[in-house]
Short mmCIF file of C-alpha atoms in Angstrom, two decimals:
data_model
loop_
_atom_site.label_atom_id
_atom_site.label_comp_id
_atom_site.label_asym_id
_atom_site.label_seq_id
_atom_site.Cartn_x
_atom_site.Cartn_y
_atom_site.Cartn_z
CA MET A 1 25.75 -69.67 12.87
CA THR A 2 25.44 -69.60 8.97
CA ARG A 3 25.88 -72.72 6.43
CA GLU A 4 28.82 -71.80 5.07
CA ARG A 5 31.24 -71.19 8.42
CA LEU A 6 29.26 -74.68 9.70
CA VAL A 7 30.57 -76.20 6.58
CA LEU A 8 34.15 -74.67 6.42
CA LEU A 9 34.38 -75.58 10.05
CA VAL A 10 33.97 -79.05 9.17
CA ALA A 11 35.54 -79.15 6.38
CA GLY A 12 38.87 -77.26 7.45
CA TRP A 13 39.08 -79.38 11.36
CA THR A 14 37.85 -82.89 9.40
CA LEU A 15 41.56 -83.88 7.98
CA PRO A 16 43.69 -83.10 11.19
CA VAL A 17 40.65 -84.33 13.94
CA LEU A 18 41.33 -87.58 11.48
CA ILE A 19 44.83 -87.66 11.10
CA ALA A 20 45.37 -87.17 14.67
CA ALA A 21 42.56 -89.90 15.84
CA LEU A 22 43.95 -92.38 13.87
CA ALA A 23 47.56 -91.73 14.42
CA LEU A 24 46.45 -92.78 18.31
CA MET A 25 45.05 -95.69 17.48
CA ALA A 26 47.57 -97.17 15.57
CA PRO A 27 49.71 -96.14 12.13
CA ILE A 28 48.19 -95.00 9.56
CA GLN A 29 47.99 -97.04 6.56
CA PRO A 30 48.57 -95.48 2.59
CA ARG A 31 45.01 -97.03 1.79
CA GLU A 32 43.79 -94.88 4.66
CA ALA A 33 45.31 -91.77 4.28
CA ILE A 34 43.47 -91.81 1.19
CA ILE A 35 40.62 -92.19 2.00
CA ILE A 36 40.49 -89.28 4.70
CA ILE A 37 42.12 -87.21 2.18
CA ALA A 38 39.23 -87.60 -0.37
CA VAL A 39 36.78 -86.98 2.72
CA TRP A 40 38.29 -83.76 2.89
CA LEU A 41 38.86 -82.21 -0.60
CA GLY A 42 34.94 -83.75 -0.57
CA SER A 43 33.94 -81.52 2.90
CA VAL A 44 35.97 -78.42 1.00
CA GLY A 45 34.54 -79.02 -2.50
CA LEU A 46 30.88 -78.93 -0.60
CA LEU A 47 31.72 -75.60 0.39
CA SER A 48 32.98 -73.57 -2.52
CA GLU A 49 29.90 -75.18 -3.91
CA ILE A 50 28.47 -73.30 -1.17
CA LEU A 51 30.03 -70.14 -0.72
CA TRP A 52 29.35 -69.71 -4.87
CA ARG A 53 25.41 -70.16 -4.86
CA GLN A 54 24.78 -68.23 -1.28
CA SER A 55 27.05 -65.60 -2.19
CA LEU A 56 29.41 -65.08 -5.50
CA GLN A 57 26.97 -66.29 -8.09
CA PRO A 58 24.67 -63.62 -7.26
CA ILE A 59 26.98 -60.87 -7.05
CA PHE A 60 28.70 -62.15 -10.56
CA THR A 61 25.49 -62.07 -12.37
CA LEU A 62 24.75 -58.86 -10.73
CA LEU A 63 28.09 -57.16 -11.85
CA GLY A 64 27.10 -58.41 -15.70
CA GLN A 65 23.63 -56.86 -15.50
CA LEU A 66 25.64 -53.71 -15.05
CA ASN A 67 28.22 -54.42 -17.20
CA LEU A 68 31.08 -54.27 -15.14
CA SER A 69 33.56 -56.89 -15.79
CA SER A 70 36.68 -55.19 -14.48
CA THR A 71 37.79 -54.36 -11.04
CA ASN A 72 38.43 -50.56 -12.17
CA GLN A 73 34.61 -50.52 -13.60
CA ILE A 74 33.65 -51.59 -10.11
CA ARG A 75 35.24 -49.24 -8.17
CA GLN A 76 34.24 -45.99 -10.79
CA HIS A 77 30.24 -47.19 -10.19
CA ILE A 78 30.93 -47.32 -6.60
CA HIS A 79 31.99 -43.65 -6.62
CA SER A 80 29.56 -42.92 -9.22
CA LEU A 81 26.35 -43.87 -6.52
CA GLN A 82 28.27 -43.33 -3.39
CA GLU A 83 28.44 -39.51 -5.35
CA ALA A 84 24.70 -39.93 -6.36
CA ALA A 85 24.09 -40.32 -2.54
CA ASP A 86 26.29 -37.54 -1.35
CA ARG A 87 24.00 -35.37 -3.53
CA GLN A 88 20.55 -36.43 -3.06
CA GLN A 89 21.69 -35.92 0.75
CA ASP A 90 22.66 -32.64 0.32
CA GLU A 91 19.13 -31.60 -1.55
CA ARG A 92 17.59 -33.20 1.29
CA LYS A 93 19.48 -30.69 4.16
CA ASP A 94 18.85 -27.38 1.69
CA LEU A 95 15.60 -28.51 1.02
CA SER A 96 14.72 -28.79 5.11
CA GLN A 97 17.33 -25.70 5.75
CA LEU A 98 14.50 -24.07 2.74
CA LEU A 99 11.60 -24.92 4.51
CA ASP A 100 12.58 -24.25 8.01
CA ASP A 101 13.58 -20.46 6.29
CA ILE A 102 10.06 -20.05 4.89
CA SER A 103 7.84 -21.31 8.08
CA THR A 104 10.26 -18.74 10.34
CA GLY A 105 9.77 -16.36 8.04
CA LEU A 106 6.15 -16.66 7.89
CA GLY A 107 3.69 -13.95 9.50
CA GLU A 108 1.59 -16.78 10.38
CA GLY A 109 2.03 -20.32 12.77
CA LEU A 110 2.67 -23.48 10.57
CA LEU A 111 2.28 -27.10 12.37
CA VAL A 112 2.78 -30.18 10.93
CA VAL A 113 1.62 -33.22 12.34
CA ASP A 114 1.36 -36.97 11.62
CA ALA A 115 -1.70 -39.04 11.70
CA ASP A 116 -0.52 -40.07 15.49
CA LEU A 117 -0.78 -35.90 15.74
CA HIS A 118 3.66 -35.93 16.92
CA LEU A 119 4.95 -32.63 15.63
CA ARG A 120 6.51 -33.13 12.36
CA LEU A 121 7.28 -29.17 11.86
CA CYS A 122 6.61 -26.08 14.22
CA ASN A 123 7.66 -22.75 13.45
CA PRO A 124 8.56 -19.75 16.07
CA ARG A 125 5.22 -18.62 15.34
CA ALA A 126 3.63 -21.81 16.54
CA GLN A 127 5.91 -22.57 19.33
CA HIS A 128 4.35 -18.87 20.83
CA PHE A 129 0.72 -19.69 20.77
CA LEU A 130 1.64 -23.07 22.26
CA GLY A 131 3.67 -20.78 25.16
CA ALA A 132 6.99 -23.37 24.61
CA GLU A 133 10.10 -22.00 24.07
CA LYS A 134 11.18 -24.84 22.16
CA VAL A 135 9.35 -27.98 20.77
CA ALA A 136 11.59 -31.21 19.84
CA ILE A 137 9.82 -32.51 16.52
CA GLY A 138 8.35 -35.61 17.37
CA ALA A 139 6.92 -34.63 20.39
CA SER A 140 3.01 -35.58 20.87
CA PHE A 141 1.01 -32.28 20.28
CA LEU A 142 -1.06 -33.33 22.71
CA ASP A 143 1.24 -33.07 25.02
CA LEU A 144 0.89 -29.38 24.58
CA GLU A 145 -1.92 -28.55 24.08
CA ARG A 146 -5.34 -30.15 25.44
CA ASP A 147 -7.74 -27.66 24.18
CA PRO A 148 -10.78 -29.91 23.20
CA ASP A 149 -11.87 -27.96 20.00
CA ILE A 150 -8.66 -27.62 18.79
CA VAL A 151 -7.54 -31.46 18.78
CA ALA A 152 -10.92 -32.64 17.21
CA GLY A 153 -10.29 -30.55 14.28
CA ILE A 154 -6.96 -31.26 13.81
CA ARG A 155 -8.19 -35.35 14.10
CA ASP A 156 -11.09 -34.46 11.56
CA ALA A 157 -7.92 -32.87 9.54
CA VAL A 158 -5.67 -36.26 9.40
CA ALA A 159 -9.31 -38.11 9.00
CA GLY A 160 -9.55 -35.91 5.21
CA LYS A 161 -11.76 -32.68 6.45
CA SER A 162 -10.83 -29.54 5.53
CA GLY A 163 -12.38 -25.86 5.61
CA GLN A 164 -12.95 -25.78 9.28
CA ARG A 165 -11.57 -22.71 11.13
CA ILE A 166 -11.22 -22.86 15.09
CA LEU A 167 -11.07 -19.77 16.90
CA VAL A 168 -9.55 -20.07 20.62
CA GLU A 169 -8.39 -17.66 23.16
CA ASN A 170 -5.54 -18.57 25.17
CA SER A 171 -3.08 -15.97 28.03
CA ARG A 172 -1.28 -14.94 24.64
CA GLY A 173 -4.15 -13.81 22.52
CA VAL A 174 -7.41 -14.54 20.43
CA TRP A 175 -6.14 -16.75 17.70
CA GLU A 176 -8.01 -19.10 14.32
CA LEU A 177 -6.45 -22.00 13.95
CA ARG A 178 -7.36 -23.47 9.93
CA PRO A 179 -6.44 -27.59 9.43
CA PHE A 180 -5.92 -29.18 6.54
CA PRO A 181 -5.64 -33.00 5.87
CA LEU A 182 -2.43 -34.00 4.18
CA SER A 183 -2.31 -36.29 1.13
CA GLN A 184 0.92 -38.26 2.71
CA GLY A 185 -0.92 -38.46 5.90
CA GLY A 186 -1.72 -36.41 9.18
CA ALA A 187 -1.98 -32.21 9.08
CA VAL A 188 -1.06 -29.00 8.57
CA VAL A 189 -2.44 -26.28 10.19
CA LEU A 190 -2.05 -22.33 9.61
CA VAL A 191 -2.48 -20.36 13.64
CA THR A 192 -3.07 -17.10 12.95
CA GLU A 193 -3.13 -14.14 15.61
CA VAL A 194 -6.37 -11.74 15.40
CA GLY A 195 -7.22 -10.02 18.37
CA PRO A 196 -5.44 -7.22 16.45
CA LEU A 197 -7.20 -7.74 13.31
CA ARG A 198 -10.56 -7.77 15.20
CA ARG A 199 -9.62 -4.82 17.25
CA ALA A 200 -9.05 -2.70 14.43
CA ALA A 201 -12.31 -3.96 12.19
CA GLU A 202 -14.38 -3.37 16.09
CA LEU A 203 -12.60 0.30 16.05
CA ARG A 204 -13.35 0.64 12.34
CA ARG A 205 -17.08 -0.18 12.88
CA GLN A 206 -17.70 2.11 15.86
CA PHE A 207 -16.03 5.03 13.95
CA VAL A 208 -17.69 4.46 10.98
CA GLN A 209 -21.57 4.07 13.31
CA ASP A 210 -20.27 7.29 14.81
CA LEU A 211 -19.56 9.49 11.49
CA SER A 212 -23.03 8.39 10.37
CA HIS A 213 -25.14 8.97 13.54
CA GLU A 214 -23.17 12.40 13.33
CA ILE A 215 -23.74 13.57 10.61
CA ARG A 216 -27.43 12.52 10.19
CA SER A 217 -28.34 16.08 12.13
CA PRO A 218 -26.65 18.34 9.48
CA LEU A 219 -28.18 16.94 6.71
CA THR A 220 -31.88 17.02 8.60
CA VAL A 221 -31.10 20.76 8.73
CA MET A 222 -29.67 20.91 5.07
CA ARG A 223 -32.67 19.05 3.67
CA THR A 224 -35.17 21.54 5.71
CA THR A 225 -33.34 24.22 4.40
CA VAL A 226 -33.25 23.26 0.74
CA GLU A 227 -36.97 22.98 1.33
CA ALA A 228 -37.22 26.38 2.46
CA LEU A 229 -35.66 28.20 -0.22
CA GLU A 230 -37.57 26.49 -2.95
CA ASP A 231 -40.12 29.49 -3.55
CA GLU A 232 -36.61 31.71 -3.92
CA VAL A 233 -34.54 30.08 -6.47
CA SER A 234 -34.81 28.51 -9.64
CA PRO A 235 -37.29 24.76 -9.75
CA ASP A 236 -33.55 23.91 -11.63
CA ILE A 237 -31.97 24.29 -8.29
CA ALA A 238 -33.92 22.97 -5.78
CA GLY A 239 -34.07 20.57 -7.24
CA MET A 240 -30.23 19.54 -8.17
CA LEU A 241 -29.63 20.73 -3.88
CA VAL A 242 -32.29 18.64 -3.07
CA ARG A 243 -30.59 15.59 -5.33
CA GLN A 244 -27.61 16.27 -3.74
CA VAL A 245 -28.97 16.23 0.08
CA GLU A 246 -30.46 12.64 -0.57
CA ARG A 247 -27.33 11.25 -2.52
CA ILE A 248 -24.73 12.07 1.05
CA THR A 249 -28.21 10.95 3.60
CA ARG A 250 -28.63 7.46 1.76
CA LEU A 251 -24.58 7.15 1.29
CA THR A 252 -24.50 7.81 5.14
CA ASP A 253 -27.77 5.38 5.91
CA GLU A 254 -25.15 2.86 4.14
CA LEU A 255 -22.60 3.62 6.25
CA TYR A 256 -24.47 3.33 8.91
CA GLU A 257 -26.03 0.24 7.82
CA LEU A 258 -23.26 -2.36 7.14
CA ALA A 259 -21.09 -0.90 10.11
CA SER A 260 -24.81 -2.27 12.33
CA ILE A 261 -24.85 -5.50 10.72
CA GLU A 262 -20.95 -6.09 10.98
CA ALA A 263 -21.46 -5.32 14.25
CA GLY A 264 -24.20 -7.40 14.93
CA THR A 265 -26.26 -5.45 15.88
CA LEU A 266 -28.67 -4.86 12.75
CA LYS A 267 -32.16 -7.10 14.33
CA MET A 268 -34.58 -8.16 12.15
CA GLU A 269 -38.22 -8.74 12.29
CA THR A 270 -39.71 -10.80 9.75
CA THR A 271 -43.32 -11.62 9.39
CA ARG A 272 -45.79 -12.61 6.70
CA GLN A 273 -47.22 -9.84 4.57
CA SER A 274 -47.87 -9.35 0.84
CA VAL A 275 -44.51 -8.22 -0.84
CA GLY A 276 -47.03 -5.76 -2.97
CA PRO A 277 -47.01 -2.90 -1.37
CA VAL A 278 -42.85 -3.00 -0.80
CA VAL A 279 -42.22 -3.07 -4.69
CA ARG A 280 -44.78 -0.28 -5.64
CA GLN A 281 -42.94 2.03 -2.69
CA VAL A 282 -40.01 1.57 -4.41
CA ALA A 283 -40.92 1.84 -7.54
CA SER A 284 -43.07 4.98 -6.79
CA ASP A 285 -39.55 6.04 -4.83
CA PHE A 286 -37.15 5.89 -7.85
CA ALA A 287 -39.90 6.62 -10.54
CA ALA A 288 -38.66 10.59 -11.19
CA VAL A 289 -34.80 8.79 -11.16
CA ALA A 290 -35.70 6.92 -13.75
CA PHE A 291 -38.03 9.35 -15.86
CA ARG A 292 -35.46 11.94 -15.73
CA ALA A 293 -32.57 8.95 -17.13
CA GLU A 294 -35.30 8.39 -19.54
CA VAL A 295 -35.74 4.33 -18.44
CA ASP A 296 -38.46 2.63 -17.66
CA LEU A 297 -40.05 1.18 -14.60
CA ARG A 298 -42.01 -2.47 -15.22
CA LEU A 299 -43.48 -4.78 -12.30
CA ASP A 300 -44.28 -7.69 -12.76
CA PHE A 301 -45.99 -9.57 -9.51
CA PRO A 302 -49.10 -11.91 -8.33
CA GLU A 303 -51.18 -9.32 -5.60
CA ASP A 304 -51.20 -11.86 -3.58
CA PHE A 305 -47.72 -12.48 -3.50
CA ALA A 306 -46.51 -13.20 0.63
CA PHE A 307 -43.76 -14.37 2.36
CA ASP A 308 -42.21 -13.55 5.53
CA PHE A 309 -39.31 -10.93 5.12
CA ASP A 310 -38.72 -7.47 7.56
CA THR A 311 -40.44 -4.77 5.49
CA ARG A 312 -37.33 -2.26 6.19
CA ALA A 313 -34.69 -5.19 5.02
CA LEU A 314 -36.60 -5.70 1.63
CA THR A 315 -37.22 -2.12 1.34
CA ARG A 316 -33.60 -1.35 1.16
CA VAL A 317 -32.48 -4.07 -0.88
CA LEU A 318 -34.90 -3.49 -3.43
CA SER A 319 -34.20 -0.23 -2.94
CA ASN A 320 -29.96 -0.79 -3.62
CA LEU A 321 -31.04 -3.27 -6.33
CA VAL A 322 -33.51 -0.73 -8.43
CA ASP A 323 -30.54 2.57 -7.74
CA ASN A 324 -27.88 0.27 -9.43
CA ALA A 325 -30.84 -0.47 -12.11
CA VAL A 326 -31.13 3.39 -12.95
CA LYS A 327 -28.06 4.42 -12.63
CA TYR A 328 -25.76 1.97 -14.38
CA ASN A 329 -28.79 1.52 -17.31
CA ARG A 330 -28.55 3.87 -20.62
CA PRO A 331 -31.72 6.32 -22.05
CA GLY A 332 -34.74 4.21 -24.17
CA GLY A 333 -33.33 0.96 -21.48
CA TRP A 334 -35.88 -0.39 -18.65
CA VAL A 335 -35.87 -2.39 -15.31
CA ARG A 336 -37.77 -4.71 -14.65
CA ILE A 337 -38.57 -5.50 -10.75
CA SER A 338 -40.77 -9.28 -10.48
CA ALA A 339 -41.80 -12.07 -8.27
CA LYS A 340 -42.52 -16.04 -7.99
CA ARG A 341 -42.74 -18.78 -6.25
CA LEU A 342 -40.28 -21.69 -7.10
CA GLU A 343 -39.85 -24.59 -5.71
CA GLY A 344 -40.54 -23.75 -1.96
CA THR A 345 -38.99 -19.98 -2.70
CA ALA A 346 -40.42 -16.47 -3.13
CA GLN A 347 -37.87 -15.30 -5.97
CA ILE A 348 -37.70 -11.54 -6.51
CA GLU A 349 -35.85 -10.53 -9.14
CA VAL A 350 -34.49 -6.91 -10.44
CA GLU A 351 -33.95 -7.44 -13.70
CA ASP A 352 -32.17 -4.17 -16.39
CA SER A 353 -31.36 -3.94 -19.54
CA GLY A 354 -28.31 -1.29 -18.89
CA LEU A 355 -24.53 -2.01 -19.54
CA GLY A 356 -23.71 -5.12 -16.73
CA ILE A 357 -21.32 -6.35 -15.30
CA PRO A 358 -17.75 -6.96 -17.03
CA ALA A 359 -17.07 -11.23 -16.17
CA PRO A 360 -13.75 -11.08 -14.10
CA GLU A 361 -15.83 -8.32 -11.82
CA LEU A 362 -18.48 -10.64 -10.94
CA GLY A 363 -17.61 -11.59 -7.75
CA ALA A 364 -16.22 -9.05 -6.59
CA VAL A 365 -19.31 -6.15 -6.77
CA LEU A 366 -20.78 -8.45 -3.76
CA GLN A 367 -17.85 -7.02 -1.39
CA ARG A 368 -18.31 -3.86 0.06
CA PHE A 369 -15.83 -0.59 -1.47
CA TYR A 370 -15.75 -2.53 -4.53
CA ARG A 371 -17.07 -0.08 -7.69
CA VAL A 372 -16.41 -1.41 -11.40
CA ASP A 373 -14.55 0.97 -13.50
CA ARG A 374 -15.66 4.06 -12.72
CA ALA A 375 -14.52 5.44 -16.89
CA ARG A 376 -17.35 3.08 -17.38
CA THR A 377 -19.76 5.11 -15.64
CA PRO A 378 -18.53 8.46 -14.92
CA GLY A 379 -20.95 10.86 -12.69
CA ALA A 380 -21.89 7.24 -11.45
CA GLY A 381 -21.70 8.51 -7.71
CA GLY A 382 -21.48 5.56 -4.82
CA LEU A 383 -18.92 4.17 -2.37
CA GLY A 384 -19.90 0.75 -3.66
CA LEU A 385 -21.51 -0.06 -0.25
CA GLY A 386 -24.61 -1.40 -2.24
CA LEU A 387 -24.76 -4.60 -3.65
CA ALA A 388 -22.10 -5.34 0.10
CA ILE A 389 -25.63 -4.75 2.01
CA VAL A 390 -28.10 -6.12 -0.39
CA LYS A 391 -26.12 -9.49 0.58
CA HIS A 392 -25.64 -9.50 4.12
CA MET A 393 -29.62 -8.16 4.64
CA VAL A 394 -30.56 -11.69 2.66
CA GLN A 395 -28.43 -13.47 4.42
CA LEU A 396 -29.63 -12.02 7.87
CA MET A 397 -33.76 -12.54 6.16
CA GLY A 398 -32.08 -16.38 5.36
CA GLY A 399 -32.36 -16.04 1.99
CA ASP A 400 -29.66 -16.36 -1.10
CA LEU A 401 -28.45 -13.79 -3.52
CA LYS A 402 -27.63 -14.64 -7.33
CA LEU A 403 -26.22 -12.35 -9.67
CA ASP A 404 -25.61 -12.77 -13.55
CA SER A 405 -24.79 -10.22 -16.02
CA ARG A 406 -23.90 -9.74 -19.10
CA GLU A 407 -21.78 -6.59 -20.57
CA ASP A 408 -23.21 -4.60 -22.30
CA VAL A 409 -26.73 -6.58 -22.33
CA GLY A 410 -27.83 -6.00 -18.82
CA THR A 411 -28.15 -7.26 -15.50
CA ARG A 412 -30.20 -9.44 -13.38
CA VAL A 413 -30.25 -9.97 -9.77
CA THR A 414 -32.39 -13.17 -7.76
CA VAL A 415 -32.82 -13.30 -3.94
CA SER A 416 -34.35 -15.84 -3.04
CA PHE A 417 -36.43 -16.52 0.39
CA PRO A 418 -37.68 -19.95 1.76
CA VAL A 419 -41.68 -20.61 2.10
CA GLY A 420 -42.71 -22.99 4.23
CA PRO A 421 -45.82 -24.56 4.29
CA GLU A 422 -47.51 -22.03 6.16
CA SER A 423 -46.62 -18.88 4.26
CA ALA A 424 -48.27 -20.79 0.71
CA ALA A 425 -50.56 -18.34 -0.66
#
């Protein structure tokens, strides 16, 4: 019972009770009646003061701060507050409906959980991943999915870690989950079915491998035939035919190597050896091409420079880099192959004075089938696989690749490989 109600009861019943009690004892004298009335009036006054201080005074103070001095103003203010609350409620409903529409229309699954792994959002695609026809918001994710890798990944995202990719397989397909932390706590999880994509990629790799394999035999016959005709046709025509056969052979080899890399069937056999023979062999292979293009090939490396590498892979890496450096150069230009040891790594650089790569395209040239604007390099063939193969082969040998280029100045590609104490030369 509040203090106001207690005082009200006391004040309201004091006078009747006193009068009734005294009436039973003896007739009430005027003086006694005056005392009783005074006590009652005091109780009522005390009640009014308490009510004013506890209830009415804060209300009138607030109304004064709001500049509300009349009943009509108070009514209008309450009405405006109600309208604002209704608008906010409508906006929340619209936002919630928009979020539902977006999440439903996504081709990917979308899960949102709070810090305790209770569901805050689960679109239809995510429900299919969980194998549930309907998921109640607020339900525990652990009641729906108990895969330890998934649970651990989502817990890491709730803890603030991001960028993890989780690959899982269940009766409904092969899925990739990418959990990310939310700034307000919890995590969002993107769920993508990757089974069809993986099957399509595997079919593409198999097709490229089969095609490259089938083309090799006819190319060998063509090359043999062209070489046999060298004495019967002019040297220019014979040279042109040889170059075209070599070009098709190189493209076929690149397709096959890239498919093998992506399929994981390309094996590396690294041994500690000198890089000199490989560099000289590559320079010899491109000497005639560089001569025709009026490009000077320069070598700068110590004879005792050795580290662990796969001969075939490093040969392909340097061949692709030198091929690009000569192809995208200008008459009177140069290409330099250099090697040095720096901070525990063996570094090989292929630098040229060629056309360079536009800055916006630096990140894209390492992607397969990407070629810089053909209008800048008319007549330069290729499928855009050279640098993609270089990147993958360097990574397979445990190395790193760095690309620096300035348009109309030149390009420098640096490949670095770790050198252990036993490889120091």
